[in-house]
mmCIF file of C-alpha atoms in Angstrom:
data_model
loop_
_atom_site.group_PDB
_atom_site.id
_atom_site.type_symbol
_atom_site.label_atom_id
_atom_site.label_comp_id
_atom_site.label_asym_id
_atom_site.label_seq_id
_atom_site.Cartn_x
_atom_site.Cartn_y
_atom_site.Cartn_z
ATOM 1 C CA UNK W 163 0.000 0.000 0.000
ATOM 2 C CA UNK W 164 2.833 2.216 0.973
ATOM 3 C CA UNK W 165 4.150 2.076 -2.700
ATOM 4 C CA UNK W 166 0.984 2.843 -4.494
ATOM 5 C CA UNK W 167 0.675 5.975 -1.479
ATOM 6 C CA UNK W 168 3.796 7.003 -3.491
ATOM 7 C CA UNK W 169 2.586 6.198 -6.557
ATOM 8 C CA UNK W 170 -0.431 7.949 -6.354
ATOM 9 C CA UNK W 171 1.763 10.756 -4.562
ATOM 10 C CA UNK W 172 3.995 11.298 -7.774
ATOM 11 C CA UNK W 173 1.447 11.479 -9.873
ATOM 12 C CA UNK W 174 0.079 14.788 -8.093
ATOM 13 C CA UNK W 175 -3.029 12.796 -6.878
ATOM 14 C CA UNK W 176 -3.834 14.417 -2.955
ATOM 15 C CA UNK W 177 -3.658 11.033 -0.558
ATOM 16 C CA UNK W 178 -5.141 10.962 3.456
ATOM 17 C CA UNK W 179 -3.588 7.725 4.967
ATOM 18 C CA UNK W 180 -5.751 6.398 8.369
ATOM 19 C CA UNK W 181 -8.478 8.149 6.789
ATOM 20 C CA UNK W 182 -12.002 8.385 9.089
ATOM 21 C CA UNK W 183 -14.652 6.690 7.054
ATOM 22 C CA UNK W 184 -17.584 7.811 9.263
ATOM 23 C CA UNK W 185 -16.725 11.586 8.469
ATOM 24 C CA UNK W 186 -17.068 10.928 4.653
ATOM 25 C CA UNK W 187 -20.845 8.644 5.434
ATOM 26 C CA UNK W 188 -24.093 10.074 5.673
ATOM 27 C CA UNK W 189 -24.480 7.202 8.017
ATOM 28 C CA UNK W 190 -21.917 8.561 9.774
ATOM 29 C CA UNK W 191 -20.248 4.796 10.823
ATOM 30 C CA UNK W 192 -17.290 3.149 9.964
ATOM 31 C CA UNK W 193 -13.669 2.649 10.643
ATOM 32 C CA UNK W 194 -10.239 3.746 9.131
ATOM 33 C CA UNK W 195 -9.151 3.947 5.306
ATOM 34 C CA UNK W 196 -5.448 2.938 5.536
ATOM 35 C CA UNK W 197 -5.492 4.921 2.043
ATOM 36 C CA UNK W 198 -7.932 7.299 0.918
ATOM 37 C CA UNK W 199 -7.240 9.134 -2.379
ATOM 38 C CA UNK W 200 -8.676 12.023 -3.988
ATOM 39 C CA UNK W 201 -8.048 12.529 -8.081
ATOM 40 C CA UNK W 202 -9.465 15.970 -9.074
ATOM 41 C CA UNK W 203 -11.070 15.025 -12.187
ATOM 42 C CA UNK W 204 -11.627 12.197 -14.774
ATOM 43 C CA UNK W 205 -8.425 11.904 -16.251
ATOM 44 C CA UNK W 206 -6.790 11.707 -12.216
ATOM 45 C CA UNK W 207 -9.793 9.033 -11.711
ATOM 46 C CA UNK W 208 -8.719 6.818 -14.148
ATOM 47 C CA UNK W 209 -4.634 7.204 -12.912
ATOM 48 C CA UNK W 210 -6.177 5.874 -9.836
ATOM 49 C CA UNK W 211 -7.513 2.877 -10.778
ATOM 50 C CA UNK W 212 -4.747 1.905 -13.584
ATOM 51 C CA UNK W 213 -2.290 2.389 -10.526
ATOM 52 C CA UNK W 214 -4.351 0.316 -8.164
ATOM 53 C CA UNK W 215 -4.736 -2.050 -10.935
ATOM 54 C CA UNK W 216 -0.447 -2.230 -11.229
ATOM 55 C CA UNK W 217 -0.225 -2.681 -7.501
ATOM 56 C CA UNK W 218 -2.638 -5.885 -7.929
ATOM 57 C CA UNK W 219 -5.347 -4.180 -5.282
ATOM 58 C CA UNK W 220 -9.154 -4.244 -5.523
ATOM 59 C CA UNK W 221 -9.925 -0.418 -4.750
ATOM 60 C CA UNK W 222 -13.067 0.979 -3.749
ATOM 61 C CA UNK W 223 -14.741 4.254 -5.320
ATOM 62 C CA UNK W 224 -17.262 6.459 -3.192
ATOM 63 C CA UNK W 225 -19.362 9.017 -4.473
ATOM 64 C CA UNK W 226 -21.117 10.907 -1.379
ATOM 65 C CA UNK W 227 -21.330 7.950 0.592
ATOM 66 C CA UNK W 228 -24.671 8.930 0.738
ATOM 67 C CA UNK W 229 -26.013 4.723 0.388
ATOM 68 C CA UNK W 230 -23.159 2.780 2.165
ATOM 69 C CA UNK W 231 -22.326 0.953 5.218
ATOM 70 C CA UNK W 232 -18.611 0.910 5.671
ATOM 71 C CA UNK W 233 -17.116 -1.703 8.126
ATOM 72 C CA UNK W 234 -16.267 -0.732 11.436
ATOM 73 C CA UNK W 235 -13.070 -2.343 10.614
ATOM 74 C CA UNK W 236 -12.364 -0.059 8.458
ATOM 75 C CA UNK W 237 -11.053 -0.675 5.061
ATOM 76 C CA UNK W 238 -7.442 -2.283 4.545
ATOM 77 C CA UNK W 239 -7.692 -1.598 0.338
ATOM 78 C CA UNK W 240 -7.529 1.779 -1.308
ATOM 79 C CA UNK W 241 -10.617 4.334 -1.088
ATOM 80 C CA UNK W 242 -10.910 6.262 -4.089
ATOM 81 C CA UNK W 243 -13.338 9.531 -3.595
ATOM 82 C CA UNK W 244 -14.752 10.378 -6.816
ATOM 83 C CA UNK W 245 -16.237 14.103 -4.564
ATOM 84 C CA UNK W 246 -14.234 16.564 -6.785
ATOM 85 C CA UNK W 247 -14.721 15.190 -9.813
ATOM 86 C CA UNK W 248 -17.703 17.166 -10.943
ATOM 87 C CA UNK W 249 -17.366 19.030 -13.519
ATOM 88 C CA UNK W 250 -20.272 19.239 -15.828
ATOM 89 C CA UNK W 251 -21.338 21.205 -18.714
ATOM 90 C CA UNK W 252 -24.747 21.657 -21.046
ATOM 91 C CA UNK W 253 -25.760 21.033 -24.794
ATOM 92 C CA UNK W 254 -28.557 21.971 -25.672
ATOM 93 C CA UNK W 255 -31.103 19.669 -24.006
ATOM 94 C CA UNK W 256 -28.199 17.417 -22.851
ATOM 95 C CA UNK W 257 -25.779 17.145 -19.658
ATOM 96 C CA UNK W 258 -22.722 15.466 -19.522
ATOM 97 C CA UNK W 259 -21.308 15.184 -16.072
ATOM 98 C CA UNK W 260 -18.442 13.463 -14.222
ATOM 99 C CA UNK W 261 -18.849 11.035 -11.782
ATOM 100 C CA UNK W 262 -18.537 12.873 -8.544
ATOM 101 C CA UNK W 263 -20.900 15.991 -9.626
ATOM 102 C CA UNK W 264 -23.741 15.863 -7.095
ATOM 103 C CA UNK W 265 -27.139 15.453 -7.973
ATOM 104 C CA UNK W 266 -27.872 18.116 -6.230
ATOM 105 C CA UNK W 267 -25.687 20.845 -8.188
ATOM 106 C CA UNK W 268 -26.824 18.906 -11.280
ATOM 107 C CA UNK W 269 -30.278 19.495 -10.938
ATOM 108 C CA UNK W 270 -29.974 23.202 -9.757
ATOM 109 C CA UNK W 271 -27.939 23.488 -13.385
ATOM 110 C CA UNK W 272 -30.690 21.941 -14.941
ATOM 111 C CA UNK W 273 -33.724 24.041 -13.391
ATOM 112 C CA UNK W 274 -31.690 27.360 -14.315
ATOM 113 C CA UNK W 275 -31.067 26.526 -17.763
ATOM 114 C CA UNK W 276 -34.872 25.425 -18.405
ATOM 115 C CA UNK W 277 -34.353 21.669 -18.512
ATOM 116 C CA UNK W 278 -36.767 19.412 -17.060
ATOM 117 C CA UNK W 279 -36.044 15.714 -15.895
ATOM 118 C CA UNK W 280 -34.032 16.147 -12.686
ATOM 119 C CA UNK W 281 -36.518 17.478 -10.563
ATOM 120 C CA UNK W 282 -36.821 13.571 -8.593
ATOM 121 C CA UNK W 283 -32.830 14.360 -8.288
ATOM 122 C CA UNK W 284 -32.810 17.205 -6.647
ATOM 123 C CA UNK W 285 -32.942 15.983 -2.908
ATOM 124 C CA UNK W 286 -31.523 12.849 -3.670
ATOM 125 C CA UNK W 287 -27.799 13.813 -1.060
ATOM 126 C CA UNK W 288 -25.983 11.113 -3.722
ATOM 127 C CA UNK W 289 -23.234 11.763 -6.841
ATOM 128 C CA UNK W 290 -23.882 10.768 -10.265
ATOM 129 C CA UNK W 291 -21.859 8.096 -10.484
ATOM 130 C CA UNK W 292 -23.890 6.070 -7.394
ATOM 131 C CA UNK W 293 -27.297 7.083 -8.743
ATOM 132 C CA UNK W 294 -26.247 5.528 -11.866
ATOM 133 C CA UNK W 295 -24.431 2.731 -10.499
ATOM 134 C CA UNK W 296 -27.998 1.696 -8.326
ATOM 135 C CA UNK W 297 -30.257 3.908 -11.227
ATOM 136 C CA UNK W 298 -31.436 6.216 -8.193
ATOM 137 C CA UNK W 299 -35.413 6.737 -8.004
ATOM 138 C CA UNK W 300 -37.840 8.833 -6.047
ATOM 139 C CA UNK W 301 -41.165 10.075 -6.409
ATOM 140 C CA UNK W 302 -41.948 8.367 -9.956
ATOM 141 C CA UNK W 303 -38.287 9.544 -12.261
ATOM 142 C CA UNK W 304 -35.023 7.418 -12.130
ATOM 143 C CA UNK W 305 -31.992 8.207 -13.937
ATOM 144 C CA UNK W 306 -32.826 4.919 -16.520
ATOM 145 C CA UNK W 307 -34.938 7.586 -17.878
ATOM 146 C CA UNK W 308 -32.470 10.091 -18.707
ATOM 147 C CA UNK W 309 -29.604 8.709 -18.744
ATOM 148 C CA UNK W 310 -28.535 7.609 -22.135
ATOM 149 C CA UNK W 311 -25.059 6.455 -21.970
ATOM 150 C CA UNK W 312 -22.439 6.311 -19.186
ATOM 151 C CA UNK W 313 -18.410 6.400 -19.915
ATOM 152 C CA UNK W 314 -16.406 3.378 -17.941
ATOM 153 C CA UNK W 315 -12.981 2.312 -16.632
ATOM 154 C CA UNK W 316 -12.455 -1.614 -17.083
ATOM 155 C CA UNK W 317 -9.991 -2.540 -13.880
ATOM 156 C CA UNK W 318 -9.596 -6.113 -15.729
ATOM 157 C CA UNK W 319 -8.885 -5.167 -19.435
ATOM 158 C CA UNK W 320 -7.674 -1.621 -18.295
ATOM 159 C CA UNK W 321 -9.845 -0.002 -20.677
ATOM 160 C CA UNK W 322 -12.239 3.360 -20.964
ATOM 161 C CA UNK W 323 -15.244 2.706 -22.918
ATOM 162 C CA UNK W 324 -18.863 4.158 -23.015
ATOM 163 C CA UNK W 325 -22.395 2.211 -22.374
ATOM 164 C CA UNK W 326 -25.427 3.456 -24.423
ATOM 165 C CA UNK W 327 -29.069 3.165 -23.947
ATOM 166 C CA UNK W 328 -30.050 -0.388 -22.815
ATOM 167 C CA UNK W 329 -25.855 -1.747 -22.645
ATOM 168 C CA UNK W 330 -26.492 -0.235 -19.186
ATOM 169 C CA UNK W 331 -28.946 -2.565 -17.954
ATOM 170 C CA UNK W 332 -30.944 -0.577 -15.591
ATOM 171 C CA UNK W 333 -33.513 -2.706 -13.883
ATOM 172 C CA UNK W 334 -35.096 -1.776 -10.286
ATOM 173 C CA UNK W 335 -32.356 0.066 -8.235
ATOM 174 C CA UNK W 336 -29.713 -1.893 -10.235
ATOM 175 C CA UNK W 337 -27.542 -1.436 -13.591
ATOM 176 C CA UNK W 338 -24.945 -2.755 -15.039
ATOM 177 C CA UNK W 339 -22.158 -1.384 -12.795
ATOM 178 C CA UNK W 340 -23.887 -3.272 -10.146
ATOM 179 C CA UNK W 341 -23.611 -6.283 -11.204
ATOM 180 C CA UNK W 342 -20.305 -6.299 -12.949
ATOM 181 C CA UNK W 343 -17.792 -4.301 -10.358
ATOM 182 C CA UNK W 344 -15.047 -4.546 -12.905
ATOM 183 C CA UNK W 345 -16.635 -1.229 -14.005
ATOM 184 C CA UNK W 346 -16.340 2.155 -12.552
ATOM 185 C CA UNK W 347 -18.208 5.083 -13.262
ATOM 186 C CA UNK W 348 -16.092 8.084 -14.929
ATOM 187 C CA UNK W 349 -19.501 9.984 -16.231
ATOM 188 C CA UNK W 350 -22.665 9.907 -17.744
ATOM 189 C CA UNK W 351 -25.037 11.871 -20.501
ATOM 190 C CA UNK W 352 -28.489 12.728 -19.570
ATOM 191 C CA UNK W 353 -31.285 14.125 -22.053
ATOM 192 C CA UNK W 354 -33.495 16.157 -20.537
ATOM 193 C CA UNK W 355 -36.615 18.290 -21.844
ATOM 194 C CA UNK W 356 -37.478 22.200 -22.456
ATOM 195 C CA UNK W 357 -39.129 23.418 -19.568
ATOM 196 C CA UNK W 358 -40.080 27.025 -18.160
ATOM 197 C CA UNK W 359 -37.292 26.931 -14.863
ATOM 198 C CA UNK W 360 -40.205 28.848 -12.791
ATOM 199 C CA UNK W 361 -42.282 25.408 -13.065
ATOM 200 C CA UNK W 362 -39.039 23.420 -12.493
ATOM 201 C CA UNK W 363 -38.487 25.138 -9.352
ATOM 202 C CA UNK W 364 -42.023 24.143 -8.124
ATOM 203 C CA UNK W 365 -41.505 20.884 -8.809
ATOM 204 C CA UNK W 366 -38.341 20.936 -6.629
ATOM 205 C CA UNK W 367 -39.849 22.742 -4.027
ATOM 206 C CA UNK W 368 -42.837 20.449 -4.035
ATOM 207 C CA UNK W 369 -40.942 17.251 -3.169
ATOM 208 C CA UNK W 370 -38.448 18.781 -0.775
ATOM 209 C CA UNK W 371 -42.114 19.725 1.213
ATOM 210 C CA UNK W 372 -42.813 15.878 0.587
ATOM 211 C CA UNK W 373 -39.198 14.611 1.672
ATOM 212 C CA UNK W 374 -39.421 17.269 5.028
ATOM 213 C CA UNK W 375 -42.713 15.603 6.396
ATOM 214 C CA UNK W 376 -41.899 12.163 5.672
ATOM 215 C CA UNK W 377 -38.492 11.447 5.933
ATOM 216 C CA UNK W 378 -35.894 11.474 8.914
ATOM 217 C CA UNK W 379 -33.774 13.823 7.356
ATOM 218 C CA UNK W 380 -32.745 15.236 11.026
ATOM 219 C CA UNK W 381 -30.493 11.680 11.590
ATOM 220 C CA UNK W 382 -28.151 10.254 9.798
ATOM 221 C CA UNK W 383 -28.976 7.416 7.404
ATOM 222 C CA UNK W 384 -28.160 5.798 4.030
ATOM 223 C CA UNK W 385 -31.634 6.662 2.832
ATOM 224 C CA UNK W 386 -34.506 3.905 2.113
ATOM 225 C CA UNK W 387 -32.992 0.522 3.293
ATOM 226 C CA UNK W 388 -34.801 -1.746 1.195
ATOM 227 C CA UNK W 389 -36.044 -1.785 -2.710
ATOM 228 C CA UNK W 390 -39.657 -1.562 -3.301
ATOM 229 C CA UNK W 391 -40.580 -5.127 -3.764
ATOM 230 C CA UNK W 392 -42.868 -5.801 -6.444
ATOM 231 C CA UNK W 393 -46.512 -4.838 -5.894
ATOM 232 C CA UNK W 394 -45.971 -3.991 -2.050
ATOM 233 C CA UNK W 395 -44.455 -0.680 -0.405
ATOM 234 C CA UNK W 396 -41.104 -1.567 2.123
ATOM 235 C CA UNK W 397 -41.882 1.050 4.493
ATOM 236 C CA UNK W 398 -45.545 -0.162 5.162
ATOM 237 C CA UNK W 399 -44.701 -3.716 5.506
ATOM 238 C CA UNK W 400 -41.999 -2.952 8.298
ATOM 239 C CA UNK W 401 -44.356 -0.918 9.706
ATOM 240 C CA UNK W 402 -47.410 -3.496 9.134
ATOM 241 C CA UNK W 403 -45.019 -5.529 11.231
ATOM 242 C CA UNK W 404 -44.769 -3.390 14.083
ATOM 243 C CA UNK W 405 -41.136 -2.502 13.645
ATOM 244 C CA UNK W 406 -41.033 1.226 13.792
ATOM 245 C CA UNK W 407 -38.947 2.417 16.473
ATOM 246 C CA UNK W 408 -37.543 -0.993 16.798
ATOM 247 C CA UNK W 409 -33.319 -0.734 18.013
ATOM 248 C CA UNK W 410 -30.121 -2.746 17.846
ATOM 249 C CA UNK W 411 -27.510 -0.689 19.671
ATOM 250 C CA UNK W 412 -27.432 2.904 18.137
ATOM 251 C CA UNK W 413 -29.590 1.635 14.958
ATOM 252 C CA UNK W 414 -33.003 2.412 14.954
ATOM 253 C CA UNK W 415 -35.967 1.907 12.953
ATOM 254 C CA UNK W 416 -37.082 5.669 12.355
ATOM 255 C CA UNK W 417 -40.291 6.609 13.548
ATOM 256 C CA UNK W 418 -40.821 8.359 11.015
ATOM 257 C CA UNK W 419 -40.522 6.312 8.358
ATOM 258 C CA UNK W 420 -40.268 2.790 8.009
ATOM 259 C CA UNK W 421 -37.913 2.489 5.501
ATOM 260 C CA UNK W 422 -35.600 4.557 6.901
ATOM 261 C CA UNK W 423 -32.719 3.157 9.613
ATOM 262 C CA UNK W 424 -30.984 5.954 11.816
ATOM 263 C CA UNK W 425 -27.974 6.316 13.658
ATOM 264 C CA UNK W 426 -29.288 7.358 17.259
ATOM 265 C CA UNK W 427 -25.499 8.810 17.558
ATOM 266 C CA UNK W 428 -23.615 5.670 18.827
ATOM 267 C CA UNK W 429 -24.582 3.164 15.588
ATOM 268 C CA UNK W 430 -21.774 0.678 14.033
ATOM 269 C CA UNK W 431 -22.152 -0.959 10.945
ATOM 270 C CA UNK W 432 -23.151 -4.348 12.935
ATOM 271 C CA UNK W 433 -25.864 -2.725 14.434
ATOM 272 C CA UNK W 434 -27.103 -1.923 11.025
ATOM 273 C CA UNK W 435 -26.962 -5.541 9.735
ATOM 274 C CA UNK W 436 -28.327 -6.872 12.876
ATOM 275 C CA UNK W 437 -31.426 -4.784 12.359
ATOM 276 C CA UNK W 438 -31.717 -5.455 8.769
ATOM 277 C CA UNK W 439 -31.514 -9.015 9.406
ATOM 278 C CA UNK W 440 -34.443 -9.030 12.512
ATOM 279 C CA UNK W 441 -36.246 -6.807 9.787
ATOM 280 C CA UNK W 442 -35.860 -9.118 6.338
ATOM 281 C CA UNK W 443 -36.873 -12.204 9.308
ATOM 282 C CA UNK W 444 -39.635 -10.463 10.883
ATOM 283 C CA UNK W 445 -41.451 -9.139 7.470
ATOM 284 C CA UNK W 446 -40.743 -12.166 5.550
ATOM 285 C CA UNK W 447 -42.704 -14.448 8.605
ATOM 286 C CA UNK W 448 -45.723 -12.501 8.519
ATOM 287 C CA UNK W 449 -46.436 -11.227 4.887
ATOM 288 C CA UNK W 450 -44.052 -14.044 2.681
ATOM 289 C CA UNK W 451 -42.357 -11.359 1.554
ATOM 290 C CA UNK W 452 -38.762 -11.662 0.556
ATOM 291 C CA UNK W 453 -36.967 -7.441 1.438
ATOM 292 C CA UNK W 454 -34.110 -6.666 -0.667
ATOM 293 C CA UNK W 455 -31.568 -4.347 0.406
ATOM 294 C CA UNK W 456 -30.745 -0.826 -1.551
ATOM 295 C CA UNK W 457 -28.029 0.270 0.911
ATOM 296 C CA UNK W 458 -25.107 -1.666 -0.064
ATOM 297 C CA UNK W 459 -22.850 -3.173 2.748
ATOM 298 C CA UNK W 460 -18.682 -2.865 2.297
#
């Protein structure tokens, strides 16, 4: 690790050994990176993963960290944060972005330069790279709808390419970065529509009223826990099942919403899969059916 620190180093890419993980999680849990690096932009993204790929190490890229667990071990491979790697710039009706460019910013871009399509984005506290990665949803829009190719790095053949249009495989809170993790995220290309910004901006306004009065945005959590299942809502059946408010350690069941697990302050990432586990059990007794997990586990 120590030579691709130096590596990295040399090749003007900032490095943070012993790095907290629980200060870079929305969860706010997890141990110590013993490397965390931080390549400015696309081109410094991809030195990081051909070096990691030299040194024979498995690295891991975070976006915002905004739908992970990380270990309370900590991590003992490289952590590559994709966070200032956002730059981003309009087309006409189309955005291309880099990896780490918030959703956030992205949709704010989008409102101002009358372009519809993002307004489900804007509250979502993720980068572009993870919403593609897990084709991030809310309130009816995902990005499989706008997004109409994505640009890769290929740790195994050491190769940038570019998905387009149904290469990516979205499917329900899944695509195919998921599934293959030989592929990293560098950037994507949305389409969006003509739209007067003054309705765009009620539309954002709109669901951040929606998000305020149902969602524990007050704690710290990795969002909804669980994908919708087919036919059935997850936050209902955990709450059908009595479960709100339920607690493992510092993990909690919000009150609030269902679907939701907070840290109370003191939460570790076993906590978390405890409670997930006496959730999936409990649920799958009583209604036969089978939760699947959105936040992904490191």
């Amino acid at each position: 690790m120590e030579n691709l620190r130096r590596m990295l180093e040399a090749s003007d890419i900032p490095t943070e050994p012993n790095l907290s993980l629980s200060r870079h999680s929305t969860f706010r849990i997890g141990g110590i990176a013993r490397l965390a690096c931080f390549p400015a932009d696309r081109n410094s993204l991809i030195t990081c993963l051909r070096l990691a790929r030299a040194a024979a190490v498995t690295p891991v890229v975070i976006g915002n960290a905004s739908n992970v667990v990380f270990p309370d071990e900590g991590l003992d491979v490289p952590v590559i944060f994709t966070e200032r790697c956002r730059s981003f710039r309009l087309e006409g009706q189309t955005l291309h972005a880099d990896a780490g460019a918030t959703l956030a910013s992205l949709a704010v871009a989008a409102r101002d330069a009358s372009l519809g399509g993002l307004e489900f984005a804007a509250g979502i506290p993720g980068s572009l790279g993870g919403a593609v990665l897990m084709n991030a949803g809310a309130y009816g829009g995902c990005m499989a709808e706008i997004c109409v190719a994505s640009d890769y790095y290929d740790i195994e053949q050491d190769r940038v390419g570019s998905f387009r249009g149904t290469e990516q495989a979205f499917s329900n809170r899944s695509s195919i970065y998921e599934q293959n993790p030989r592929y990293t995220v560098l950037g994507a290309t949305l389409t969006l529509r003509r739209a007067p910004s003054e309705e765009i901006e009620r539309g954002m306004r709109e669901l951040a009223r929606r998000r305020r009065e149902s969602q524990p945005l007050d704690l710290p959590s990795a969002g909804s826990v669980f994908k919708r299942p087919q036919g059935y809502f997850a936050g209902k059946l955990i709450e059908d099942c009595g479960l709100k408010g339920t607690r493992i350690g510092g993990a909690e069941v919000s009150v609030k919403h269902a679907g939701f697990i907070v840290n109370r302050g003191d939460a570790t990432a076993a906590d978390v899969r405890a409670l997930v586990a006496r959730i999936r059990d409990r649920v799958y007794a009583e209604t036969g059916v089978t939760l699947e997990c959105e936040i992904r586990f490191l």
